[in-house]
Amino acid sequence: MPSAKQYSDPLTRNDIGLLVLRVAVGVTLCWDGLSVVFASEQFAQLGSASSASADLAARVLAGTYSIGGALLVAGMLTPLGGGAVLGSMLYAATLAYSVRHDLFQSGTAVQFPLVLAAAAIAIILIGPGRISVDGRFGREEWPNAVSSVLVVAGFGAAIAAWVLVKGTNPFS
């Protein structure tokens, strides 16, 4: 349990800024993810038309970033939530890029997931701040090794999801 002195200090701009960032990213992803999971046809674009399990894969992806977003909003197990968001958003950006093979023509379909992925990396590396469930239990910052491994795991998860869903190399 954290000491009482730890919470007698006034909140800093960093704590408030991290709260705003976590909540903005988390609510955006929860809202979008839940609408994709429960939509009738919207989720099909996340999967592969040639795969029999595309619907399931798309729902799992949307569920993953919804859960990751919820973890970010609460600030609970923040690096895990950030890793889920990072992997999901990198997959979404790669998928959008693969449709046009041109970064500039892909527009916001690539840019927005990349911005969310960058925000997830920042949250993983900086930590949730004191205004969070993690902060309440003395985890305003996670160990460097945990943060670094989860950033790498986020990239690995995006590659693994691509290979599982599309069956091809995402770099080809």
Coordinates of C-alpha atoms in Angstrom, one line a residue:
M1 CA 0.0 0.0 0.0
P2 CA 1.4 3.5 -0.8
S3 CA 2.3 5.8 2.0
A4 CA 0.0 8.6 3.0
K5 CA 2.7 11.2 2.3
Q6 CA 2.7 10.1 -1.3
Y7 CA -0.9 11.5 -1.7
S8 CA -0.4 14.6 0.4
D9 CA 1.6 16.1 -2.5
P10 CA -0.4 18.3 -4.8
L11 CA -1.2 16.9 -8.3
T12 CA 1.2 18.0 -11.0
R13 CA 0.5 19.0 -14.6
N14 CA 2.0 15.7 -15.6
D15 CA -0.6 13.8 -13.6
I16 CA -3.5 15.7 -15.1
G17 CA -2.0 15.6 -18.6
L18 CA -1.6 11.8 -18.4
L19 CA -5.2 11.5 -17.2
V20 CA -6.5 13.5 -20.1
L21 CA -4.4 11.5 -22.6
R22 CA -5.4 8.1 -21.1
V23 CA -9.1 9.0 -21.0
A24 CA -9.2 10.6 -24.5
V25 CA -7.5 7.6 -26.1
G26 CA -9.4 5.0 -24.0
V27 CA -12.8 6.4 -24.6
T28 CA -12.2 6.8 -28.3
L29 CA -11.2 3.2 -28.6
C30 CA -13.9 1.8 -26.4
W31 CA -16.6 3.7 -28.3
D32 CA -15.3 2.6 -31.7
G33 CA -14.5 -0.9 -30.6
L34 CA -17.9 -1.6 -29.1
S35 CA -19.6 -0.2 -32.2
V36 CA -17.5 -2.5 -34.4
V37 CA -18.1 -5.5 -32.2
F38 CA -21.8 -5.1 -32.2
A39 CA -22.3 -3.7 -35.7
S40 CA -23.8 -6.0 -38.3
E41 CA -21.4 -5.4 -41.3
Q42 CA -18.9 -2.8 -40.1
F43 CA -16.5 -5.3 -38.6
A44 CA -16.0 -7.2 -41.9
Q45 CA -13.6 -4.5 -43.2
L46 CA -11.1 -5.4 -40.4
G47 CA -10.8 -9.0 -41.5
S48 CA -10.0 -10.8 -44.7
A49 CA -12.7 -11.6 -47.2
S50 CA -10.9 -14.8 -48.2
S51 CA -10.8 -16.1 -44.6
A52 CA -13.7 -18.1 -43.2
S53 CA -12.8 -16.7 -39.7
A54 CA -12.6 -13.1 -40.8
D55 CA -15.7 -12.1 -38.8
L56 CA -14.3 -13.6 -35.7
A57 CA -10.8 -12.1 -36.2
A58 CA -12.3 -8.7 -36.7
R59 CA -14.4 -8.9 -33.6
V60 CA -11.4 -10.1 -31.6
L61 CA -9.4 -7.2 -32.8
A62 CA -12.1 -4.7 -32.0
G63 CA -12.6 -6.4 -28.6
T64 CA -8.9 -6.2 -27.9
Y65 CA -8.7 -2.5 -28.5
S66 CA -11.9 -1.9 -26.6
I67 CA -10.6 -3.7 -23.5
G68 CA -7.2 -2.0 -23.9
G69 CA -9.1 1.3 -24.1
A70 CA -11.0 0.5 -20.9
L71 CA -7.8 -0.4 -19.1
L72 CA -6.3 3.0 -20.2
V73 CA -9.4 4.9 -19.0
A74 CA -9.1 3.3 -15.6
G75 CA -5.4 3.4 -15.5
M76 CA -5.4 -0.2 -14.4
L77 CA -2.7 -2.5 -15.8
T78 CA -1.9 0.4 -18.0
P79 CA 1.1 -1.0 -19.9
L80 CA -1.0 -4.1 -20.8
G81 CA -3.8 -1.9 -22.0
G82 CA -1.4 0.3 -23.9
G83 CA 0.2 -2.8 -25.5
A84 CA -3.2 -4.0 -26.7
V85 CA -4.0 -0.6 -28.2
L86 CA -0.6 -0.4 -29.8
G87 CA -0.8 -3.8 -31.5
S88 CA -4.4 -3.2 -32.6
M89 CA -3.7 0.2 -34.0
L90 CA -0.6 -0.9 -35.9
Y91 CA -2.6 -3.7 -37.4
A92 CA -5.4 -1.3 -38.4
A93 CA -2.8 1.2 -39.9
T94 CA -1.1 -1.6 -41.9
L95 CA -4.5 -2.8 -43.2
A96 CA -5.5 0.6 -44.3
Y97 CA -2.1 1.1 -46.0
S98 CA -2.3 -2.3 -47.7
V99 CA -5.5 -1.3 -49.5
R100 CA -3.9 1.7 -51.4
H101 CA -0.1 1.1 -51.0
D102 CA 0.3 4.8 -50.8
L103 CA 0.7 6.6 -47.5
F104 CA -0.6 9.9 -48.7
Q105 CA -3.7 8.6 -50.5
S106 CA -4.5 6.5 -47.4
G107 CA -5.1 9.7 -45.5
T108 CA -6.7 9.5 -42.1
A109 CA -7.3 5.7 -42.4
V110 CA -3.6 5.3 -41.7
Q111 CA -2.8 8.5 -39.8
F112 CA -5.4 8.2 -37.1
P113 CA -4.4 4.7 -36.0
L114 CA -0.8 5.8 -36.1
V115 CA -1.5 8.7 -33.8
L116 CA -3.4 6.4 -31.4
A117 CA -0.4 3.9 -31.5
A118 CA 2.0 6.8 -30.8
A119 CA -0.2 7.8 -27.8
A120 CA -0.2 4.2 -26.6
I121 CA 3.6 4.1 -26.8
A122 CA 3.8 7.3 -24.8
I123 CA 1.4 6.0 -22.1
I124 CA 3.3 2.7 -21.8
L125 CA 6.7 4.5 -21.5
I126 CA 5.6 7.3 -19.2
G127 CA 3.2 5.4 -17.1
P128 CA -0.4 6.1 -16.0
G129 CA 0.4 8.9 -13.5
R130 CA -1.0 9.2 -10.0
I131 CA -4.6 9.7 -11.0
S132 CA -5.2 6.0 -11.8
V133 CA -5.8 2.7 -10.3
D134 CA -2.1 1.8 -10.9
G135 CA -1.1 5.1 -9.2
R136 CA -3.2 4.3 -6.2
F137 CA -1.2 1.1 -5.7
G138 CA 2.2 2.8 -6.2
R139 CA 2.6 2.1 -9.9
E140 CA 2.7 5.7 -11.3
E141 CA 5.5 4.3 -13.4
W142 CA 6.2 0.8 -14.4
P143 CA 9.8 -0.7 -14.5
N144 CA 11.7 0.1 -17.7
A145 CA 12.0 -3.5 -18.6
V146 CA 8.2 -4.0 -18.4
S147 CA 7.5 -1.0 -20.5
S148 CA 10.2 -1.8 -23.1
V149 CA 9.0 -5.4 -23.5
L150 CA 5.4 -4.3 -23.9
V151 CA 6.2 -1.8 -26.6
V152 CA 8.1 -4.6 -28.5
A153 CA 5.2 -7.0 -27.8
G154 CA 2.8 -4.5 -29.3
F155 CA 4.7 -4.5 -32.5
G156 CA 5.0 -8.3 -32.4
A157 CA 1.2 -8.6 -31.8
A158 CA 0.4 -6.5 -34.8
I159 CA 2.7 -8.7 -37.0
A160 CA 1.2 -11.9 -35.6
A161 CA -2.3 -10.7 -36.1
W162 CA -1.6 -9.8 -39.7
V163 CA 0.0 -13.3 -40.3
L164 CA -2.9 -15.1 -38.6
V165 CA -5.7 -13.1 -40.3
K166 CA -4.2 -12.4 -43.7
G167 CA -1.8 -15.4 -44.0
T168 CA 0.9 -13.2 -45.6
N169 CA 4.0 -11.3 -44.6
P170 CA 3.0 -7.7 -43.7
F171 CA 6.3 -6.4 -45.0
S172 CA 5.9 -7.8 -48.5

